[in-house]
CSV table of C-alpha atoms in Angstrom, one decimal:
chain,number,residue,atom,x,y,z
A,1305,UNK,CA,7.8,-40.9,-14.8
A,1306,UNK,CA,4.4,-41.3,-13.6
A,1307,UNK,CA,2.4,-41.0,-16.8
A,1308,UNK,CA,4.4,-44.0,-18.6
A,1309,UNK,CA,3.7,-45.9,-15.2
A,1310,UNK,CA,0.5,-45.0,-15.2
A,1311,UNK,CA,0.1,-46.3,-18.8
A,1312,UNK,CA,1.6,-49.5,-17.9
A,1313,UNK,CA,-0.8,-50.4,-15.2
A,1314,UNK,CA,-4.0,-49.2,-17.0
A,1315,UNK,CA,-2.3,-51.9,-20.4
A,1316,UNK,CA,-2.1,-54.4,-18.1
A,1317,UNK,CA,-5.7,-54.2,-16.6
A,1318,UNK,CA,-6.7,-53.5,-20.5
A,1319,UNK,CA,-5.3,-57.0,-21.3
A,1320,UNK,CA,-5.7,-59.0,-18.3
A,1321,UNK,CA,-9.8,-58.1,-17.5
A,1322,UNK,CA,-11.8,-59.8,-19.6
A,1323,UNK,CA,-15.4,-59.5,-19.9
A,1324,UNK,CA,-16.5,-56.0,-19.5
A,1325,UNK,CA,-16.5,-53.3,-17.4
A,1326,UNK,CA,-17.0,-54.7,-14.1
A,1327,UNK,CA,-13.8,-57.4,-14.7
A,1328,UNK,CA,-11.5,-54.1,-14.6
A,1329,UNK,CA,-12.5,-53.5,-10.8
A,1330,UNK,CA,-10.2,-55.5,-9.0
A,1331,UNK,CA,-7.5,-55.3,-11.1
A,1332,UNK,CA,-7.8,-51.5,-10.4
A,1333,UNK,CA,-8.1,-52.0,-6.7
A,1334,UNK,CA,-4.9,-54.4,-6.9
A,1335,UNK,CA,-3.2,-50.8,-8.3
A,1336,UNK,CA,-4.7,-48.8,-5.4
A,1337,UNK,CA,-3.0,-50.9,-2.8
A,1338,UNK,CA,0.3,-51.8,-4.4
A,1339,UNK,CA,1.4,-48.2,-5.4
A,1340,UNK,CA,-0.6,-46.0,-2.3
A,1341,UNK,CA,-2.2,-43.9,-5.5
A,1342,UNK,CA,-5.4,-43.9,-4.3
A,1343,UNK,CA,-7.6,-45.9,-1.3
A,1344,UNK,CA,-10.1,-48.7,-1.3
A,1345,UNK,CA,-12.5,-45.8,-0.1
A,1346,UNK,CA,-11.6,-43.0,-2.7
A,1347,UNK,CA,-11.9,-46.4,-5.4
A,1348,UNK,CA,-15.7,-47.0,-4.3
A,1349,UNK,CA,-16.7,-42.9,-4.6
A,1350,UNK,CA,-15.2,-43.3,-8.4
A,1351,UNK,CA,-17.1,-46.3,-8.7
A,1352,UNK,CA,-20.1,-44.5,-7.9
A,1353,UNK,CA,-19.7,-41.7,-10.5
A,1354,UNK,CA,-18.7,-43.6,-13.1
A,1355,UNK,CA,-22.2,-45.6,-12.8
A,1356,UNK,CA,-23.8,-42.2,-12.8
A,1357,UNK,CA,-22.5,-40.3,-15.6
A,1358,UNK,CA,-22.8,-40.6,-19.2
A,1359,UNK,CA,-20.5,-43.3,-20.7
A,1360,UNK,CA,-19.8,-46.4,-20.7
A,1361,UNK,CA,-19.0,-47.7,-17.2
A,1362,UNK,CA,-15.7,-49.3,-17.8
A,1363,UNK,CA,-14.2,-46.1,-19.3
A,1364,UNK,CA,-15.6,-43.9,-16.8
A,1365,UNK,CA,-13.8,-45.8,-14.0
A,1366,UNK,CA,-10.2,-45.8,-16.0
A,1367,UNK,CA,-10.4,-42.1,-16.5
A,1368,UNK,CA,-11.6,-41.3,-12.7
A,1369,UNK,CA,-8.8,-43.4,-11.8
A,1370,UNK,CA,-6.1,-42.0,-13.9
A,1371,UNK,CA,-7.3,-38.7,-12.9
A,1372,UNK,CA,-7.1,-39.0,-9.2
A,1373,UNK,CA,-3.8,-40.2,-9.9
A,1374,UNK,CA,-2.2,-37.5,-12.3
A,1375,UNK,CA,-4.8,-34.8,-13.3
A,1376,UNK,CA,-6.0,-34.4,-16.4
A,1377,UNK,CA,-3.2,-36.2,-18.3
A,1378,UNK,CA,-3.1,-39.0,-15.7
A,1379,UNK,CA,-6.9,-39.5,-16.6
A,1380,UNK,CA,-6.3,-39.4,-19.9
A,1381,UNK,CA,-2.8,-41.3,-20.0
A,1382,UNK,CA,-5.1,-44.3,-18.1
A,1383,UNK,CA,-7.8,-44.0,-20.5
A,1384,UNK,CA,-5.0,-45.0,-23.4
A,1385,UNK,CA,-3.5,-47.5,-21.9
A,1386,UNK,CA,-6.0,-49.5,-21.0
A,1387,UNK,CA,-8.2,-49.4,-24.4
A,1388,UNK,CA,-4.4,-50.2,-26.7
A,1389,UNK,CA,-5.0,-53.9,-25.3
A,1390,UNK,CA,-8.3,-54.2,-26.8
A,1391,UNK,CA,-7.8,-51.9,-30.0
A,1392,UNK,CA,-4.7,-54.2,-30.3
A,1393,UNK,CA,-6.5,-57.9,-30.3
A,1394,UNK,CA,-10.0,-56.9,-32.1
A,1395,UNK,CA,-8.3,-55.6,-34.8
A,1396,UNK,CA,-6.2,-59.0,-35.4
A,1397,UNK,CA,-9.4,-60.7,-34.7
A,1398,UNK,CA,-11.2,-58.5,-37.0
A,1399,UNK,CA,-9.0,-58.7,-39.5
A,1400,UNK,CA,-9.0,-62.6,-39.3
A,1401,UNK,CA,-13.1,-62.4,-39.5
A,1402,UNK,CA,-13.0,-60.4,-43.1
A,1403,UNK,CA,-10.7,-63.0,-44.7
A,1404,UNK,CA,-12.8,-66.3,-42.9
A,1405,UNK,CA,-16.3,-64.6,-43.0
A,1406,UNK,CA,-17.4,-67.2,-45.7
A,1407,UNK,CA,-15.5,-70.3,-44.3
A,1408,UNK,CA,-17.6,-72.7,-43.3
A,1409,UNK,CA,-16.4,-73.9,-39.6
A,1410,UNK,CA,-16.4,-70.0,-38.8
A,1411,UNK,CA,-20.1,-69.6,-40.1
A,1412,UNK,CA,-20.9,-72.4,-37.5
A,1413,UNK,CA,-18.8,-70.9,-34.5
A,1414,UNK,CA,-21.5,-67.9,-34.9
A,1415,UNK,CA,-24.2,-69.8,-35.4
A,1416,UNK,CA,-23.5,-71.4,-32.1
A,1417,UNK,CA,-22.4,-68.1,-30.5
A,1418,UNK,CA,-24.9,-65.9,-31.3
A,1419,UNK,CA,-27.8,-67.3,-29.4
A,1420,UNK,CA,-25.4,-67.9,-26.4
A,1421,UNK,CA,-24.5,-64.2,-27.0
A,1422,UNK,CA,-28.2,-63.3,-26.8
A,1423,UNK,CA,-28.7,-65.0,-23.4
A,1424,UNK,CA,-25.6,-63.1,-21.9
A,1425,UNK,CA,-27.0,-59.5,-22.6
A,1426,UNK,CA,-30.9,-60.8,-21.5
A,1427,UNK,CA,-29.1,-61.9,-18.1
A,1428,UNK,CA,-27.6,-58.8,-17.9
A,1429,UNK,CA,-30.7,-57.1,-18.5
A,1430,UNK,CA,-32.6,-59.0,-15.7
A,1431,UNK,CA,-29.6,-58.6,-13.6
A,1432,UNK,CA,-30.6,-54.6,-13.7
A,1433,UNK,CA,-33.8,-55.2,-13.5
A,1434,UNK,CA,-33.8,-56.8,-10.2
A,1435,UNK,CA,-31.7,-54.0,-8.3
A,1436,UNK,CA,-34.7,-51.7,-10.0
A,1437,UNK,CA,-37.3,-53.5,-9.2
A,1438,UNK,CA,-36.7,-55.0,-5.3
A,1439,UNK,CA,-36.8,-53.1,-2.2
A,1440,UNK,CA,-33.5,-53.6,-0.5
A,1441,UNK,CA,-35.5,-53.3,2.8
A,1442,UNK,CA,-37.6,-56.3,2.3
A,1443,UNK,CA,-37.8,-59.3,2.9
A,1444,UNK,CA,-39.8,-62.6,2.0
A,1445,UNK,CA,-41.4,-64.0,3.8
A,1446,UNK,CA,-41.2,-61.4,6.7
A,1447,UNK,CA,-43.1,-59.1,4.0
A,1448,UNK,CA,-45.8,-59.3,1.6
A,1449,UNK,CA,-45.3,-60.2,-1.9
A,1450,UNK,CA,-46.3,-56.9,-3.2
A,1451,UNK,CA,-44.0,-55.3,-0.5
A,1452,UNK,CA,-41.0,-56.8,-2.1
A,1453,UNK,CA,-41.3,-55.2,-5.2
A,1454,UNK,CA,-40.4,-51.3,-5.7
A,1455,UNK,CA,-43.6,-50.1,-7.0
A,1456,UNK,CA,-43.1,-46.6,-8.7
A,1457,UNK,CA,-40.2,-48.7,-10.5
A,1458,UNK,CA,-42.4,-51.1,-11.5
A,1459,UNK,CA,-44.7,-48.2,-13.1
A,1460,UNK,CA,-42.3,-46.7,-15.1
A,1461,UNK,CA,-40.9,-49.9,-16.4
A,1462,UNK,CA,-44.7,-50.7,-17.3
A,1463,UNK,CA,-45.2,-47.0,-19.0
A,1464,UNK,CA,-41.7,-46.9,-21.1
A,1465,UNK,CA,-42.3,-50.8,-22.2
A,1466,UNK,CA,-46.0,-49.5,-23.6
A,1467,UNK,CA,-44.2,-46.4,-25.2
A,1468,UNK,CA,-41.3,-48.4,-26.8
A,1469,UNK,CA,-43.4,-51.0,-27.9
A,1470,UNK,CA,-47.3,-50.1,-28.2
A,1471,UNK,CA,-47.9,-46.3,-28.7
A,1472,UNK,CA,-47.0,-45.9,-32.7
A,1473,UNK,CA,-46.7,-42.2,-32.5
A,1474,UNK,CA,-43.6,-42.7,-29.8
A,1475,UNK,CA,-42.5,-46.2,-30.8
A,1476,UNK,CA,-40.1,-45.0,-33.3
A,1477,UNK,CA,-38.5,-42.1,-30.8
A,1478,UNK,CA,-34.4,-42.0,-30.1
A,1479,UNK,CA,-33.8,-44.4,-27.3
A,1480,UNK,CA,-32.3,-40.9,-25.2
A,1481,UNK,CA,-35.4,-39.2,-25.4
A,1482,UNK,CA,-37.0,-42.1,-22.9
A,1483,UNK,CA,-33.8,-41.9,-20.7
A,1484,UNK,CA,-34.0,-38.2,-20.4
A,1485,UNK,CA,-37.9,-38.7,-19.3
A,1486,UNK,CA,-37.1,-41.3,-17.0
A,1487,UNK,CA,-34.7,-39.2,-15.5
A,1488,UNK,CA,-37.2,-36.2,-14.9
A,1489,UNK,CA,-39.8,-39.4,-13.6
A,1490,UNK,CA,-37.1,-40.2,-11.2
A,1491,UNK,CA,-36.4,-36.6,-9.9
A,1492,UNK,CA,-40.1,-35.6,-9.6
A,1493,UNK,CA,-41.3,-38.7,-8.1
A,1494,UNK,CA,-37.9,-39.3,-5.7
A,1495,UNK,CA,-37.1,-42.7,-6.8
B,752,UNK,CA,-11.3,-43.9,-46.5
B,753,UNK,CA,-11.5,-39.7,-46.3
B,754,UNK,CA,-11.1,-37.6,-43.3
B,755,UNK,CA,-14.6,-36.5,-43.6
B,756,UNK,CA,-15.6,-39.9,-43.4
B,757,UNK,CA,-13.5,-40.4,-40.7
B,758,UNK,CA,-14.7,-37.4,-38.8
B,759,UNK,CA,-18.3,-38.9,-39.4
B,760,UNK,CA,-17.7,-42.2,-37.7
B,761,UNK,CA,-15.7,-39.8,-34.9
B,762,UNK,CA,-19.1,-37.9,-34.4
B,763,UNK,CA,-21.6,-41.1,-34.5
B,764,UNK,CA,-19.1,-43.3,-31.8
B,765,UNK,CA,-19.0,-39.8,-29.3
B,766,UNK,CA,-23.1,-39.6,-29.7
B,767,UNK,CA,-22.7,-43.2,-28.8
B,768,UNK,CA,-20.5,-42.9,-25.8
B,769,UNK,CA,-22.3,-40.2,-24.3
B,770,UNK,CA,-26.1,-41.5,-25.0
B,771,UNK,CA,-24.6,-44.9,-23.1
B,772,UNK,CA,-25.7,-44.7,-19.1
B,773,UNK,CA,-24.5,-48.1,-17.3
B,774,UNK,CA,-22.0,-50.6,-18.7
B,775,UNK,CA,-21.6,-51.9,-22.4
B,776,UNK,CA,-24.6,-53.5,-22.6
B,777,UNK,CA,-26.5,-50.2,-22.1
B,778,UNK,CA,-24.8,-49.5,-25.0
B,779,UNK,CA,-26.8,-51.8,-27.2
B,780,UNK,CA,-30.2,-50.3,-28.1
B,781,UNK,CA,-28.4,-47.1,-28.9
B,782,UNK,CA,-25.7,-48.7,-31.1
B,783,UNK,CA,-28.4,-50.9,-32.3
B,784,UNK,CA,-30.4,-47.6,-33.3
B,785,UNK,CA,-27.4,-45.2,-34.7
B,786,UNK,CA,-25.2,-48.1,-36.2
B,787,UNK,CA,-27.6,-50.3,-37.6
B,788,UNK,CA,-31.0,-48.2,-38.4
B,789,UNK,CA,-29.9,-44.9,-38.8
B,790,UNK,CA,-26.5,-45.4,-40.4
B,791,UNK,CA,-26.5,-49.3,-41.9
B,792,UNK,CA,-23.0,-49.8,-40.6
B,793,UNK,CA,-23.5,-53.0,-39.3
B,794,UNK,CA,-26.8,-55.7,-39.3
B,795,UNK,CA,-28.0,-57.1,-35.6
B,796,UNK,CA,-26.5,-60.7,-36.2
B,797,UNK,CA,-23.0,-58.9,-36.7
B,798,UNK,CA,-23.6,-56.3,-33.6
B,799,UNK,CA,-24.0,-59.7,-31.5
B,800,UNK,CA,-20.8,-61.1,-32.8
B,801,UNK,CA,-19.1,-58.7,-32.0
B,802,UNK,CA,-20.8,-58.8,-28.1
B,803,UNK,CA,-19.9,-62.2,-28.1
B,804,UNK,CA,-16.0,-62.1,-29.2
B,805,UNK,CA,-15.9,-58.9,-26.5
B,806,UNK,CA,-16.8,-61.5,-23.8
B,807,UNK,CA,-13.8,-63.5,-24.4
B,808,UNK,CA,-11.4,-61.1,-25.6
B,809,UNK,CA,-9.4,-58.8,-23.1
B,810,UNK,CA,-11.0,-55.2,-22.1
B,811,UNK,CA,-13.7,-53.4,-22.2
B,812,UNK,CA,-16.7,-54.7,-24.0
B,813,UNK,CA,-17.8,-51.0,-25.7
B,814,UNK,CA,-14.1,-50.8,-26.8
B,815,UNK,CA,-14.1,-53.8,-28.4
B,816,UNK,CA,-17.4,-53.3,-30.1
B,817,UNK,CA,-17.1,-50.2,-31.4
B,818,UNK,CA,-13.2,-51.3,-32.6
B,819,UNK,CA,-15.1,-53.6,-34.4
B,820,UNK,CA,-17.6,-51.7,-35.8
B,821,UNK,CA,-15.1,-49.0,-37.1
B,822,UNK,CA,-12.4,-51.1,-38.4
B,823,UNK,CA,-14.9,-52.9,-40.8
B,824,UNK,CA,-16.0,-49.5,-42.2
B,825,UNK,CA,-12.2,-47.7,-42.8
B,826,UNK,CA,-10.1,-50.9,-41.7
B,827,UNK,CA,-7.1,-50.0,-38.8
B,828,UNK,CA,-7.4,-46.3,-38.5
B,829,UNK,CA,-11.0,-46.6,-38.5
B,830,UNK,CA,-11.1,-48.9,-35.5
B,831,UNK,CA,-8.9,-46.6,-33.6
B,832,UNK,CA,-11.3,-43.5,-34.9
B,833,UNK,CA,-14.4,-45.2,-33.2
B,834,UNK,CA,-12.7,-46.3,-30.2
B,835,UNK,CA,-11.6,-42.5,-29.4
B,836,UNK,CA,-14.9,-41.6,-30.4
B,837,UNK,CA,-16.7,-43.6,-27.9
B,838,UNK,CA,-13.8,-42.9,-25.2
B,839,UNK,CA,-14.1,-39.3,-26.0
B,840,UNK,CA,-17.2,-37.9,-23.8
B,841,UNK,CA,-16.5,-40.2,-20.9
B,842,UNK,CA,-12.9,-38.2,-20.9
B,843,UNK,CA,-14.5,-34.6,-20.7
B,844,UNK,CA,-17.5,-35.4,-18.5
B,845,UNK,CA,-15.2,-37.5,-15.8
B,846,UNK,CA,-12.3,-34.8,-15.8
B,847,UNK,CA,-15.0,-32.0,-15.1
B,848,UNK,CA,-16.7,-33.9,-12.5
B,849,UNK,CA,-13.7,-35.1,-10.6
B,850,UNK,CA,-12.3,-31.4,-11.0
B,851,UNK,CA,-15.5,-29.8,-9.2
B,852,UNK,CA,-18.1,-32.3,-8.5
B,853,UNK,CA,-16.2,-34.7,-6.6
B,854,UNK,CA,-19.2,-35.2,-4.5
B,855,UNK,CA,-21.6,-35.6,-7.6
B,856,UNK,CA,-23.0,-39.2,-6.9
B,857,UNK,CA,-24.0,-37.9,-3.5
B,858,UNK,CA,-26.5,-35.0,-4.8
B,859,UNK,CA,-29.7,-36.2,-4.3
B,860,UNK,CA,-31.0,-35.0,-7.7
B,861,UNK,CA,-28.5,-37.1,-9.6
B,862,UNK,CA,-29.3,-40.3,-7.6
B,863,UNK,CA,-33.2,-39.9,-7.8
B,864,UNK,CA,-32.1,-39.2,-11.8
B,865,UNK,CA,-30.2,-42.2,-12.0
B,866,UNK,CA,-32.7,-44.3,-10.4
B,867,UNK,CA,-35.3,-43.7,-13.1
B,868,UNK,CA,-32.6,-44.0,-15.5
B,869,UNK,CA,-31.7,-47.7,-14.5
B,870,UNK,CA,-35.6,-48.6,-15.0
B,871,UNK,CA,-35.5,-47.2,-18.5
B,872,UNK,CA,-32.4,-48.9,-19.9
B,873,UNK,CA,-33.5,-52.3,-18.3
B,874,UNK,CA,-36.6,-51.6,-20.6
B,875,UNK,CA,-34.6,-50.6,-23.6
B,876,UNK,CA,-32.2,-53.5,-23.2
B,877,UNK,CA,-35.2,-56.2,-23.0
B,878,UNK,CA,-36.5,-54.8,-26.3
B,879,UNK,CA,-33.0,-54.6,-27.8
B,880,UNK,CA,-32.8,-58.6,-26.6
B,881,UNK,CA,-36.0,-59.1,-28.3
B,882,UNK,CA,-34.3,-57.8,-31.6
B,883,UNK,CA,-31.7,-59.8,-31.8
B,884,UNK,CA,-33.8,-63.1,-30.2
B,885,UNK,CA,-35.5,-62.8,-34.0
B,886,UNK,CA,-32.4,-62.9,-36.0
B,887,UNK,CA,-30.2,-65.2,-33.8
B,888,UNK,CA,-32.5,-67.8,-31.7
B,889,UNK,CA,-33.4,-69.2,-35.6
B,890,UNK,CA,-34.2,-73.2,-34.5
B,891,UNK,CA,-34.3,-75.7,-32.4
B,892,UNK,CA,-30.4,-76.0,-31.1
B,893,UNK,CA,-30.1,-72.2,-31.2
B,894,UNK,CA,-33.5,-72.2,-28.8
B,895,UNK,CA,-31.7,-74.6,-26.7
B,896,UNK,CA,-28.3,-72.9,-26.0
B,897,UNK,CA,-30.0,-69.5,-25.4
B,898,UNK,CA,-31.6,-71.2,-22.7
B,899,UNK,CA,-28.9,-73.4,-21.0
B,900,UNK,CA,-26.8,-69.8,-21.2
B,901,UNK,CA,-29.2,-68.0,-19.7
B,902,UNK,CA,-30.3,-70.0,-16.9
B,903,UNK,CA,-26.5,-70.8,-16.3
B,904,UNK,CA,-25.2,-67.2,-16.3
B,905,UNK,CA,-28.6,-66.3,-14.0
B,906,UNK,CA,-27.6,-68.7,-11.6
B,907,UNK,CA,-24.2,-70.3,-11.7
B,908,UNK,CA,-21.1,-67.5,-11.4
B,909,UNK,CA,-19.4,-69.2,-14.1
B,910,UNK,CA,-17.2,-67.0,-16.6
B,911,UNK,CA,-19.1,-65.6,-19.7
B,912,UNK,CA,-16.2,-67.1,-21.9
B,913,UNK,CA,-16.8,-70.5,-21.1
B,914,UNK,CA,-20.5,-70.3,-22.3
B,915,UNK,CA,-19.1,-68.3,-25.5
B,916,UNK,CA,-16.7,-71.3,-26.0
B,917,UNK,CA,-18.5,-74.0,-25.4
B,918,UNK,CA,-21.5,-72.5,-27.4
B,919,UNK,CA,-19.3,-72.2,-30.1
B,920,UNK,CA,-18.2,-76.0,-29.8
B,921,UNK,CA,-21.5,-76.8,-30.0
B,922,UNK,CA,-22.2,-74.3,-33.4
B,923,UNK,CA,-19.8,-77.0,-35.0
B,924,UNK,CA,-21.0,-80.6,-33.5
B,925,UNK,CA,-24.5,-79.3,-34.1
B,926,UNK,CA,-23.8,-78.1,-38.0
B,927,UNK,CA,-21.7,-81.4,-38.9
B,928,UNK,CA,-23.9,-83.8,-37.2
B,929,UNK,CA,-27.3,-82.7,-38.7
B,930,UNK,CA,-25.1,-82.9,-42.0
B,931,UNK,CA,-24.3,-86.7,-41.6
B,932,UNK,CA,-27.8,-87.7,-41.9
């Protein structure tokens, strides 16, 4: 019975990765090569999609997987299994939270987290931004400064940071409507 | 709480999934804007609790946020509503592709797309850090730990959960020796 298989291994990389996304890949190349399902090859083509397609990342990759497995209700078997993990555990923790909320030691725990929570999304963010922003070909010091730095990228980051955050009459616009612009940017200008 | 309501949090997680290009942290300015502004679901310091908890918990870190989100609103059922919601788009969009597009990430189009795409949420997720810098980096100890996390997790490979613990750790020292005196 693939599917319940299937469902098995996609739990167990549900409740074993921790940390996002990008924790689930080797726990679903570990699958690849113990059951012959898929290769190391096919693995980094999914991998590729799932970064450039609407969706979060990590769920992308499960249902790519799953589907390259079992068809459509591999992909959607895998998707299952690996989210019951999570669904699972935040909804204990969750339900913890609600009756603790006003506890004092809790209150403290968050006050200590948050900032440290903070950080780990801004070094996320400057981890994106230097795959943007560098030239992969370059090198310092065998290039100029301004050689190392991807220039058109840099142009647009300047012109959607003035429109998010300067211009009033597009300040207040839906986050999608600068995605979909940068995305015509990047097609017109060949980034 | 009533279908209808139920449907409603269906609809808002889905917009969510679907408006989120990169990993969960590309999914912060857009929860920050339909969850928090548009719908007063949640506030910003309880959108980066729940960021930090995902860290350390198993799984997927959009799972566990928008679990979180939904079961505070319509308790159990509505965590698992949200969750399908947010999984819901990547299920259609990924079956089509790998169906008839298996060569999609190779089209020149999508990767010149995707490109500028990458530059724009690195914009939107500095200003969504800027947010939640106001409501969470409030003093002096709170300055300090965003800044030992930050220049540890930019260059030490250490796991995110031991920063979320130990910050934690130091939540309590810091709260029960500033009482003492």
């Amino acid at each position: 019975m693939i599917y319940l298989q299937l469902f098995w291994e996609f739990f167990k990389t549900g409740l074993f990765a921790i940390g996002g996304g990008m924790a689930t890949i080797p726990f679903l190349r570990e699958i690849g090569t113990r059951t012959g399902w898929f290769t190391e090859a096919a693995l980094a083509n999914m991998l590729a999609v799932a970064e450039s397609t609407p969706g979060p990342m990590g769920i992308n990759m499960a249902t790519y997987v799953g589907y390259t497995c079992a068809g459509i209700p591999g992909g959607l078997v895998a998707t299952l299994g690996e989210i019951t993990p999570s669904i699972i555990v935040i909804l204990i923790i969750a339900a913890f939270l609600q009756a603790f909320r006003k506890n004092k030691y809790v209150e403290q725990v968050f006050y200590g987290m948050r900032p440290a929570s903070t950080a780990l999304i801004a070094a996320a963010g400057i981890g994106v931004l230097q795959i943007c922003m560098l030239r992969s070909d370059a090198r310092w010091p065998g290039n100029a400064l301004w050689e190392l730095v991807d220039l058109k990228s840099l142009l647009l980051l300047a012109v959607v940071w003035v429109l998010t955050n300067v211009v009033k009459q597009t300040k207040g616009w839906h986050p999608l409507a600068f995605i979909v612009f940068s995305a015509v940017v990047g097609i017109v200008f060949q980034f | 709480m009533r279908p209808k309501e139920l449907g409603t949090l269906f609809l808002t997680f889905s917009k969510v999934g679907v408006m989120t290009f990169g990993g969960g942290y590309a999914m912060l300015p857009i929860l920050q804007r339909e969850v928090v502004e548009s719908k007063g679901w949640a506030t910003e310091e309880e959108l980066t609790d729940y960021y930090a908890v995902g860290q350390c918990t198993p799984g997927i870190i959009a799972v566990n946020t928008a679990t979180f989100v939904g079961q505070k609103l319509a308790g159990v059922a509505g965590g698992i509503v949200a969750t399908l919601g947010v999984v819901f788009p990547s299920l259609v969009i990924i079956t089509v592709i790998a169906a008839l597009l298996s060569n999609f990430a190779e089209v020149a189009a999508v990767q010149h797309a995707f490109a500028g795409i990458r530059v724009c949420v690195c914009v939107l997720i500095i200003n969504a850090v800027v947010k939640l810098w106001k409501k969470t980096v409030v003093d002096l100890p709170t300055l300090l730990i965003f800044l030992a996390v930050l220049a540890l997790s930019l260059f030490t490979s250490l796991s995110p959960v031991i920063y979320v613990l130990c910050s934690a750790a130091a939540g309590v020292l810091i709260k029960n020796l500033g009482a003492r005196k």
